[in-house]
Short mmCIF file of N, CA and C in Angstrom, two decimals:
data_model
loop_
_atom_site.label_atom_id
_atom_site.label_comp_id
_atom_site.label_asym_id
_atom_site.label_seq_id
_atom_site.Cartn_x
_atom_site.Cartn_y
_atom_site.Cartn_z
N UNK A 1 -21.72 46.36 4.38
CA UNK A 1 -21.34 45.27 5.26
C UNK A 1 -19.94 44.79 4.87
N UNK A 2 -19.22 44.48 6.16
CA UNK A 2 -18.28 44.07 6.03
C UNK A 2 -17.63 42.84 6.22
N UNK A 3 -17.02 41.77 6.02
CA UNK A 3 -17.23 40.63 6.53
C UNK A 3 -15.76 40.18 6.68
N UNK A 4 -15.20 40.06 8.52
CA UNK A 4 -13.91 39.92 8.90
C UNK A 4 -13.69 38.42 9.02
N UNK A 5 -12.76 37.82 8.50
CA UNK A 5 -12.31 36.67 9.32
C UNK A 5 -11.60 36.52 10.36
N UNK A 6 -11.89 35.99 11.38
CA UNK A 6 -11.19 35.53 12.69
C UNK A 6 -10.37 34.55 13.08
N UNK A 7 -9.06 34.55 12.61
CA UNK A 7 -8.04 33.81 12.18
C UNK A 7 -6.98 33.46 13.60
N UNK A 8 -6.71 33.98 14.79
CA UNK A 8 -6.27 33.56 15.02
C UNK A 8 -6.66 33.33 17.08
N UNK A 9 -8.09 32.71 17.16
CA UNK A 9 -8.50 31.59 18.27
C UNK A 9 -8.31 30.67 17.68
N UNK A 10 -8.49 29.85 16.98
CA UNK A 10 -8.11 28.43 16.55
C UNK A 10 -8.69 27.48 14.75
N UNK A 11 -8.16 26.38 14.64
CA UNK A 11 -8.32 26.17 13.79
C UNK A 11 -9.21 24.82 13.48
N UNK A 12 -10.73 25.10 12.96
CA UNK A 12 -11.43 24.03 12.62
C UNK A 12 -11.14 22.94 12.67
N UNK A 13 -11.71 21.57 12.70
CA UNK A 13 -11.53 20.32 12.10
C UNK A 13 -12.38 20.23 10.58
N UNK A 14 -11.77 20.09 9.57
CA UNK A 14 -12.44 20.11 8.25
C UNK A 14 -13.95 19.30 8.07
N UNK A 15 -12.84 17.99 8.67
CA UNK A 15 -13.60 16.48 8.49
C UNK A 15 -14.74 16.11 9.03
N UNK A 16 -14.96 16.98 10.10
CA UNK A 16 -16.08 16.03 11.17
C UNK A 16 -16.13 17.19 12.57
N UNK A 17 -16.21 18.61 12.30
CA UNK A 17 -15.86 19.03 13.40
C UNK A 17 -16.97 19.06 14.61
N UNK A 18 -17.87 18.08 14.43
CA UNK A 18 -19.31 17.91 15.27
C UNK A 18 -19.75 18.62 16.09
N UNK A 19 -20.48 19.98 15.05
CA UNK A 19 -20.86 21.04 16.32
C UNK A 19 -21.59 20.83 17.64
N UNK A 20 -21.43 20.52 18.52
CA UNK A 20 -22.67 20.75 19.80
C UNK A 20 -22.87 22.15 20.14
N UNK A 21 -24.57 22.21 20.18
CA UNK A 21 -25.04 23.60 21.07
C UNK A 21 -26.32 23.55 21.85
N UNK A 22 -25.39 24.54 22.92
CA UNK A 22 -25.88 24.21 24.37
C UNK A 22 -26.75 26.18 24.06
N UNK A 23 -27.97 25.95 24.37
CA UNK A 23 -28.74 27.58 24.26
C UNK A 23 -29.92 27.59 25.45
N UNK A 24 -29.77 28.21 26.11
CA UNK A 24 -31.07 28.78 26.65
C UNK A 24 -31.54 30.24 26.67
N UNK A 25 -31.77 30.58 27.57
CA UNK A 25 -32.34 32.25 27.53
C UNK A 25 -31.03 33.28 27.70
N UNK A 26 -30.26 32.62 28.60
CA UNK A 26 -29.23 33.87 28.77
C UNK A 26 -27.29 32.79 28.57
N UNK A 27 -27.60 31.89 28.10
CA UNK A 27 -26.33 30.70 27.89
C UNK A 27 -26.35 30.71 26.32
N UNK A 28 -25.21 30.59 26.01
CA UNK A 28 -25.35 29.84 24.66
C UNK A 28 -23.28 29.41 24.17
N UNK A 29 -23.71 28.08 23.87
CA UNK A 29 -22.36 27.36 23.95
C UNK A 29 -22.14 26.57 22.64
N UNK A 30 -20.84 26.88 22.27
CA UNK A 30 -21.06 25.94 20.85
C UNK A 30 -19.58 25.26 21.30
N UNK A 31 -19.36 24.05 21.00
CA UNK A 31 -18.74 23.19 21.61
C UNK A 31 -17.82 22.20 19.82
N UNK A 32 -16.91 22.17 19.32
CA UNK A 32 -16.46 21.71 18.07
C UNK A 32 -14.97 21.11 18.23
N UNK A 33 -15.15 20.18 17.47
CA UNK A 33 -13.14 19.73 17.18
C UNK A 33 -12.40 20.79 16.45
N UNK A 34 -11.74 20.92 16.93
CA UNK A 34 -10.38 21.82 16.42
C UNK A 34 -9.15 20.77 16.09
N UNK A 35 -8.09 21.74 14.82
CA UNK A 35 -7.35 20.80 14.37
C UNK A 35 -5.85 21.50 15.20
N UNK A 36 -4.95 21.21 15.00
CA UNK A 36 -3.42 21.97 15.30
C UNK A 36 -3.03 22.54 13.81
N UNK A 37 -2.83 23.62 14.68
CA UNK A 37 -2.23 24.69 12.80
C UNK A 37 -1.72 23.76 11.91
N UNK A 38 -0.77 22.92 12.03
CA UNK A 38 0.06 22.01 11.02
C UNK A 38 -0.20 21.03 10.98
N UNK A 39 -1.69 20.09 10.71
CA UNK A 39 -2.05 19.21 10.76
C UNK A 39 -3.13 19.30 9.57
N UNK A 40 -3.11 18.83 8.61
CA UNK A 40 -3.83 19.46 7.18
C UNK A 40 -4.34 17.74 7.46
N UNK A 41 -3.97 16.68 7.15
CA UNK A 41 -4.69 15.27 7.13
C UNK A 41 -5.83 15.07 8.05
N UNK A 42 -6.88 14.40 7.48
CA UNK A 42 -8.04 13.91 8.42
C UNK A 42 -7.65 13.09 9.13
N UNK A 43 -8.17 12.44 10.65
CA UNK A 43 -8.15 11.92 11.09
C UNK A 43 -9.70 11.20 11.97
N UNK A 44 -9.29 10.05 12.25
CA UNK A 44 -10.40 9.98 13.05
C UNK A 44 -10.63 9.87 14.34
N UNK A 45 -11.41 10.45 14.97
CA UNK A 45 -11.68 11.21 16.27
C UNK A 45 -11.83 9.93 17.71
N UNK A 46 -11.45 10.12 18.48
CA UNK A 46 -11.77 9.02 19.58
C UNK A 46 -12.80 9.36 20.57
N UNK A 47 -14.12 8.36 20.34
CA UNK A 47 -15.28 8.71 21.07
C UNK A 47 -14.83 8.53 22.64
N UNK A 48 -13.72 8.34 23.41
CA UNK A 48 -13.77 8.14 24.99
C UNK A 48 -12.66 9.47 25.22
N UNK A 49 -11.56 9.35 24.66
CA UNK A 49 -10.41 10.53 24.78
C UNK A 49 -9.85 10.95 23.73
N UNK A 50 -10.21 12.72 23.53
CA UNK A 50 -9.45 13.46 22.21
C UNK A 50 -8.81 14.25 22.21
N UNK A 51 -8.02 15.21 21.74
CA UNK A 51 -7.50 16.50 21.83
C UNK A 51 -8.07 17.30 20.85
N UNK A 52 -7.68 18.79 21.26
CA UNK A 52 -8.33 19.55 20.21
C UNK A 52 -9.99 19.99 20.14
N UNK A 53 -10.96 20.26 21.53
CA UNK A 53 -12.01 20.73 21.24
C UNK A 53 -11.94 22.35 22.00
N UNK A 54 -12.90 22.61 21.04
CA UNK A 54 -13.04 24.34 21.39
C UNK A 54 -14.30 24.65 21.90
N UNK A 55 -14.31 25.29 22.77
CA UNK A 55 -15.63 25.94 23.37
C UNK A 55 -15.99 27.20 23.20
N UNK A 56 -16.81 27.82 22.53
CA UNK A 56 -16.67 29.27 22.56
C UNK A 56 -18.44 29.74 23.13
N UNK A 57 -18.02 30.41 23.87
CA UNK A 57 -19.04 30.75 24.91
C UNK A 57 -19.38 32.33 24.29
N UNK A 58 -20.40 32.62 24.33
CA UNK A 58 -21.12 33.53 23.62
C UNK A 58 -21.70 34.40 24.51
N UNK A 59 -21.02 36.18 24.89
CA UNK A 59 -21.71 36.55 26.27
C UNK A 59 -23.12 37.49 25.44
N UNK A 60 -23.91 37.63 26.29
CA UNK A 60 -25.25 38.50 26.29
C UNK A 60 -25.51 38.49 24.76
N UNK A 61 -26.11 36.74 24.48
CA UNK A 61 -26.57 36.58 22.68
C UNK A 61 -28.11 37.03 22.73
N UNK A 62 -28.70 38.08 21.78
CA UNK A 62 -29.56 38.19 21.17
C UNK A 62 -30.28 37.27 20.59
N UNK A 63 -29.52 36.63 19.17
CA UNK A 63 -30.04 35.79 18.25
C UNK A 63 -28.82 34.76 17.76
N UNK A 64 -30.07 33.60 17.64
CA UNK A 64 -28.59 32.48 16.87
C UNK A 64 -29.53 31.38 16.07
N UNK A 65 -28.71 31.12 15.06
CA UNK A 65 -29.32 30.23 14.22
C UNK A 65 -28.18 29.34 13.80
N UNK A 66 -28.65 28.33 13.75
CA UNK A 66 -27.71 26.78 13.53
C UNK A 66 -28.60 26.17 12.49
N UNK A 67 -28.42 26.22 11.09
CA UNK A 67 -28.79 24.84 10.02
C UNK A 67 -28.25 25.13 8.56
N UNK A 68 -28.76 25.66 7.97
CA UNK A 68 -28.43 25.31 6.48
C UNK A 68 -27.71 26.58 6.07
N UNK A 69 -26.74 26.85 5.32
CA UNK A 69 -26.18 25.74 4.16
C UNK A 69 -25.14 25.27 4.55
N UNK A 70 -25.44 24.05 4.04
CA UNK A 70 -23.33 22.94 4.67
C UNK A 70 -22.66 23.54 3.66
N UNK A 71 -21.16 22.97 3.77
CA UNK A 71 -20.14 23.24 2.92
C UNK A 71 -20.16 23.19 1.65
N UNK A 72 -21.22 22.49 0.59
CA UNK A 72 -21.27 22.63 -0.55
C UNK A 72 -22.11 23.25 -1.49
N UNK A 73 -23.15 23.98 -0.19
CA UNK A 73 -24.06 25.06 -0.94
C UNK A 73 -24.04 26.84 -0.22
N UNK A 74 -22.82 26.33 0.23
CA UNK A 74 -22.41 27.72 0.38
C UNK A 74 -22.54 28.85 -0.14
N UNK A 75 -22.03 28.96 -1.75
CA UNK A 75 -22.62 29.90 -2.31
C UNK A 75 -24.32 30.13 -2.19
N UNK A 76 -25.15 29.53 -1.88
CA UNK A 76 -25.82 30.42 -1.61
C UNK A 76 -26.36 31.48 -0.52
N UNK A 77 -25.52 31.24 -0.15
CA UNK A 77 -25.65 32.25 1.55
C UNK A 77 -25.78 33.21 0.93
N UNK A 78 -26.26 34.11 1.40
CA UNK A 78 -26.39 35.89 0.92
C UNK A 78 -25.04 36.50 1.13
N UNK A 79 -24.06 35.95 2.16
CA UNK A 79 -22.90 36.66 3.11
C UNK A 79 -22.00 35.72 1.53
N UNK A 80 -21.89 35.17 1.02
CA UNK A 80 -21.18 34.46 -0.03
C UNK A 80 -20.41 35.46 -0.57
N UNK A 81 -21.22 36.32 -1.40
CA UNK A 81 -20.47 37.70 -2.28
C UNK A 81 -19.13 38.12 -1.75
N UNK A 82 -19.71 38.35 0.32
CA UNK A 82 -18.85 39.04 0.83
C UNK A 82 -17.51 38.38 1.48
N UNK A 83 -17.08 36.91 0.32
CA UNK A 83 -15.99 36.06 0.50
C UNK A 83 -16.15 35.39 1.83
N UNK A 84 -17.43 34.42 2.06
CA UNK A 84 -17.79 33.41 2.97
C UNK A 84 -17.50 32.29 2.95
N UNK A 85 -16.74 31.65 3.47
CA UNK A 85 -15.83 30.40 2.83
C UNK A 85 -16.08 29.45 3.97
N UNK A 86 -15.79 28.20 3.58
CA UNK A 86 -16.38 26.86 4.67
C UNK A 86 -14.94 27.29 5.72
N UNK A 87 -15.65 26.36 6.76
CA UNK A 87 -14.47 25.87 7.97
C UNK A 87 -14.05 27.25 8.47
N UNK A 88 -14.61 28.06 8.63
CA UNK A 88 -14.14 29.55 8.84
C UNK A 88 -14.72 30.23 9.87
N UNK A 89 -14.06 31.35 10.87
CA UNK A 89 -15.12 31.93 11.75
C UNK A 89 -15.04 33.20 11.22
N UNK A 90 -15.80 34.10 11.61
CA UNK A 90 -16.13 35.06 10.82
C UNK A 90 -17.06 36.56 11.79
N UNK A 91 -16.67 37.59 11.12
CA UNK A 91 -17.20 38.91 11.96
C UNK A 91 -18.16 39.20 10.83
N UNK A 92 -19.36 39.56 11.31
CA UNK A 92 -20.09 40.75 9.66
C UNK A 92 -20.44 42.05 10.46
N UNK A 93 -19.13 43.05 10.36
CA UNK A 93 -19.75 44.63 10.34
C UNK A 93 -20.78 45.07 9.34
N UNK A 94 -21.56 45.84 10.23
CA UNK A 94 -22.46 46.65 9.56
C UNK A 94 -23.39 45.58 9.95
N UNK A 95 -23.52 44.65 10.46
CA UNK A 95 -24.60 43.90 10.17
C UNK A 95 -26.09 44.58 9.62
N UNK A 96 -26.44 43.24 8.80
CA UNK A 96 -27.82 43.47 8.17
C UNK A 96 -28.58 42.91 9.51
N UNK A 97 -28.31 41.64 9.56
CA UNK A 97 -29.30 41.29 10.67
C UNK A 97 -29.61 42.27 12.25
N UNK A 98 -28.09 42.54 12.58
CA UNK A 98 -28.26 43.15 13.33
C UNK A 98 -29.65 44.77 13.38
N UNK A 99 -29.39 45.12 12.62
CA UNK A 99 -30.19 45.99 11.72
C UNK A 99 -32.19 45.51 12.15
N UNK A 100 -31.74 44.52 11.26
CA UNK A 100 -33.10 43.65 11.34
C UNK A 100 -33.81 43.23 12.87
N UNK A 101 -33.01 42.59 13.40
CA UNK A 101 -33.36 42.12 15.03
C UNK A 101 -33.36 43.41 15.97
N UNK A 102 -32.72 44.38 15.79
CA UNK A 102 -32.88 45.65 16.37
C UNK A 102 -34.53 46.38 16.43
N UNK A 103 -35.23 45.77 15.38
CA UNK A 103 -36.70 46.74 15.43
C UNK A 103 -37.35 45.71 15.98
N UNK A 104 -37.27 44.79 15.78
CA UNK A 104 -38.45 43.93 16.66
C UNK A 104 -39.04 44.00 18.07
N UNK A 105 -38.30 44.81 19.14
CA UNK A 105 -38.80 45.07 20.09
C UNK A 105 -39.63 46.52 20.26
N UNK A 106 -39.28 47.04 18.89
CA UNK A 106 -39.79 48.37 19.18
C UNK A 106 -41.26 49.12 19.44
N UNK A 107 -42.32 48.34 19.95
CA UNK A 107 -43.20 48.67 20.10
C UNK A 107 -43.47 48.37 21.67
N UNK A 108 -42.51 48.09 22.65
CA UNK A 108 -42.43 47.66 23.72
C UNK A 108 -42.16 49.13 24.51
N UNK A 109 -42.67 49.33 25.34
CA UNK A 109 -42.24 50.83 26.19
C UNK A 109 -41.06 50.64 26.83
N UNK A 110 -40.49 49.58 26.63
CA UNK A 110 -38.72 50.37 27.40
C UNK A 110 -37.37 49.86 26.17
N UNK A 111 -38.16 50.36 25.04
CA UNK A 111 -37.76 50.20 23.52
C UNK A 111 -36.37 51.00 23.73
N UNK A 112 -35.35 50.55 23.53
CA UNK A 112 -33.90 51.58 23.47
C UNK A 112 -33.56 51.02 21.97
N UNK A 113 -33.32 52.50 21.35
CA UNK A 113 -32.45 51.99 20.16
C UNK A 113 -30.93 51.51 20.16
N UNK A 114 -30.87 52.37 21.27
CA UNK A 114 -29.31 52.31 21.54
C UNK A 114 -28.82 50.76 22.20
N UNK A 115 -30.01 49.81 22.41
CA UNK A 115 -29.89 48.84 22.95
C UNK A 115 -28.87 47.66 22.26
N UNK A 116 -28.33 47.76 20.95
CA UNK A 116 -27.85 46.63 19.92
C UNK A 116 -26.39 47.47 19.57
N UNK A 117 -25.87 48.87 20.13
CA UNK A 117 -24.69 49.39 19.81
C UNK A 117 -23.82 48.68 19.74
N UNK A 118 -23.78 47.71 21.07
CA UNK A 118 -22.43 47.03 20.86
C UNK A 118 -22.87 45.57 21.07
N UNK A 119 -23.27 44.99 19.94
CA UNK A 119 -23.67 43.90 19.50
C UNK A 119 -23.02 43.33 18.42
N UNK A 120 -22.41 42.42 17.81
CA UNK A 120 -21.83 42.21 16.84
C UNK A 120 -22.05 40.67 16.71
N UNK A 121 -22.58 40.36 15.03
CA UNK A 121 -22.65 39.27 14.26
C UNK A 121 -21.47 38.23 14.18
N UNK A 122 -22.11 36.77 14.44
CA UNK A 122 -20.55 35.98 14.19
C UNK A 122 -21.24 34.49 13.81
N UNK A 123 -20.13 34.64 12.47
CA UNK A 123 -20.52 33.30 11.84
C UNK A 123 -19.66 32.28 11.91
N UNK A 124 -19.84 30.84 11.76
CA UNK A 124 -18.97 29.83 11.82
C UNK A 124 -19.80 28.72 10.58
N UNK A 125 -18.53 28.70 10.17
CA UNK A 125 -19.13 27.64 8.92
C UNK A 125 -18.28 26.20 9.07
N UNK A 126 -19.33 25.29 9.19
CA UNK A 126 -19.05 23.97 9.51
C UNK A 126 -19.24 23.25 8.50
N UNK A 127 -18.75 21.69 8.44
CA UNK A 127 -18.77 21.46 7.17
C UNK A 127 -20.55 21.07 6.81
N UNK A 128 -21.17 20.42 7.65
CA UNK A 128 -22.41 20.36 7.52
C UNK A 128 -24.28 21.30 7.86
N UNK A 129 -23.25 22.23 9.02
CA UNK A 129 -24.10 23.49 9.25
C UNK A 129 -23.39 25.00 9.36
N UNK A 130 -24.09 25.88 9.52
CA UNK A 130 -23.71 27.10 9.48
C UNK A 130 -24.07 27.57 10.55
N UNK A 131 -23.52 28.42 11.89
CA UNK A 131 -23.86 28.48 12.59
C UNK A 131 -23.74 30.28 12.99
N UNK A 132 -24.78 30.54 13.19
CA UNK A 132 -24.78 32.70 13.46
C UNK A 132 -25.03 33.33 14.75
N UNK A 133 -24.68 34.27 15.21
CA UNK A 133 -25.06 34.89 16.26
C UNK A 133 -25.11 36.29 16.52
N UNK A 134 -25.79 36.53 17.12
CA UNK A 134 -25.73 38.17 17.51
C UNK A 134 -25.51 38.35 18.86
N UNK A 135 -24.47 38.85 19.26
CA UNK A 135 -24.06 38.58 20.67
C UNK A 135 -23.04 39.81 21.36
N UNK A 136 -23.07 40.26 22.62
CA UNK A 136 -21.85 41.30 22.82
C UNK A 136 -20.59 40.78 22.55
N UNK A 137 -19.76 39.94 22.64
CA UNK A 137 -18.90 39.02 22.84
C UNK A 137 -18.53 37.60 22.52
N UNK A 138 -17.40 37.30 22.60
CA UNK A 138 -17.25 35.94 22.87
C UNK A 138 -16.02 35.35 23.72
N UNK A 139 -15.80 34.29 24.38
CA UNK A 139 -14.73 33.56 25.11
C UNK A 139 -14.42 32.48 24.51
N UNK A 140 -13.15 31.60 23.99
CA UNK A 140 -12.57 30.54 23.90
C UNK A 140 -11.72 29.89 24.31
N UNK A 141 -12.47 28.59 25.01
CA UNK A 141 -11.58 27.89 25.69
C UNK A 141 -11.48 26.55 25.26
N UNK A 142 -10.22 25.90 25.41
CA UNK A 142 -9.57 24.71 24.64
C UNK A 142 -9.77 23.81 25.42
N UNK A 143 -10.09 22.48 25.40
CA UNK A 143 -9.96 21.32 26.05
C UNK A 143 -9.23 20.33 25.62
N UNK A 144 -8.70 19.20 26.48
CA UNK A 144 -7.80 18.21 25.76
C UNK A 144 -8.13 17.20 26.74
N UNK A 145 -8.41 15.81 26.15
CA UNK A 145 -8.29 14.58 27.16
C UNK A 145 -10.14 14.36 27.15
N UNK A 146 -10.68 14.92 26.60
CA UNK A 146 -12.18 14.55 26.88
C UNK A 146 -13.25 14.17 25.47
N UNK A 147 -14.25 14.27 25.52
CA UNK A 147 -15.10 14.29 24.03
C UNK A 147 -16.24 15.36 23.70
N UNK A 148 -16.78 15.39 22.78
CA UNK A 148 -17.26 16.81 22.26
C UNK A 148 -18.49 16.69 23.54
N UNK A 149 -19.08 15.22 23.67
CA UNK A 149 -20.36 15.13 24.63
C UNK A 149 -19.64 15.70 25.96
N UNK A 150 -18.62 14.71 26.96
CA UNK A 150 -18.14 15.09 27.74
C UNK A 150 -18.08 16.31 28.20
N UNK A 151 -17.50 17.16 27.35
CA UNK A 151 -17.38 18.78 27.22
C UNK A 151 -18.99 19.65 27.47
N UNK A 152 -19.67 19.05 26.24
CA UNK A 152 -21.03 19.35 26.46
C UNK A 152 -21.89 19.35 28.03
N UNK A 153 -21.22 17.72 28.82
CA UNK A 153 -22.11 17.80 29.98
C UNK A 153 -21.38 18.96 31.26
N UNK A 154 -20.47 18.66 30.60
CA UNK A 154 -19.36 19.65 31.37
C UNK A 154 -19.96 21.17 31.46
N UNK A 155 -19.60 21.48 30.53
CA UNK A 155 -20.46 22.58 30.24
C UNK A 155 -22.45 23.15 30.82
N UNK A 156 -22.97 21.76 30.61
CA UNK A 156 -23.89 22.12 31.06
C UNK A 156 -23.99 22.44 32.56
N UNK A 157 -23.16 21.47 33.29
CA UNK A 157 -22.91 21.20 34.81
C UNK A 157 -22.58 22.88 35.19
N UNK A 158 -21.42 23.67 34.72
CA UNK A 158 -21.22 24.42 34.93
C UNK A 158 -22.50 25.97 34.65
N UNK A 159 -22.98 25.68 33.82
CA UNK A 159 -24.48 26.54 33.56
C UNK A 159 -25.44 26.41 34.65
N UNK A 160 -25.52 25.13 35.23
CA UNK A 160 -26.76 25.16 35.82
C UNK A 160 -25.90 24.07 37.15
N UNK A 161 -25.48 24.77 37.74
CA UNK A 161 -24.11 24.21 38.81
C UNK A 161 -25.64 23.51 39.87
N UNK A 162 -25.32 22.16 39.97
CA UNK A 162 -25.91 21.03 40.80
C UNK A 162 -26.20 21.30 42.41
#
């Protein structure tokens, strides 16, 4: 296994980057503050109008898991060894999981192995959760002038258009 960092869609908020996620059967949306490359100081965030949130939309996800470990028990992630560092997004070739979630359907009669080829693992480490996926893809798009909820209903509106 290999484990890439994904350095240049955008750059975390350290402080508070308040993940939202939007998941159903065939959606899955993770919604976070982003900082500007040259902006290293915390700040604090404005609950009516902000700049700086990221949306990254996740096409044809398999699997996803959002909870433990935050930023200070990092090392124990298993992916740790393979230089897993907070506030970071992240590729894992070779996936293990992938690996793993690949047999579980296999007793189903329209079982394809070939079904997970082009599937690829992606991690995001937040300061309070860790967030994973197994997914073909991904899209990122920037917002400015709104809030992480805002975005969220936004988002939902557009999933399930009224």
């Amino acid at each position: 296994m290999k484990l890439i960092e994904i350095k240049d869609q955008f750059v975390m908020d350290v402080g508070a980057p308040c993940p939202l996620l939007i998941a159903d059967d065939h959606n899955l949306r993770l919604i976070f503050y982003s900082n500007d490359e040259d902006q290293i100081e915390l700040r604090q965030r404005d609950n009516i109008y902000d700049q700086g949130i990221i949306e990254l939309k996740f096409i044809r996800h398999n699997f996803f898991s959002f909870g433990p470990p935050n930023d200070e028990a990092l090392n124990g992630h298993p992916y740790y060894e393979l230089n897993l560092g907070s506030y970071s997004f992240y590729e894992l070739q070779d996936s293990d999981l992938i690996a793993k979630i690949s047999t579980y359907g296999r007793h189903h009669h329209f079982y394809n192995t070939r079904a997970y080829e082009k599937c690829h693992h992606y991690i995001l480490t937040f300061k309070e959760q860790l967030f994973e996926c197994v997914a073909h893809g991904f899209e990122v798009y920037k917002h400015n002038e709104t809030t992480i909820y805002h975005q969220g209903l936004n988002a939902l509106n557009q999933i399930y258009k009224p």
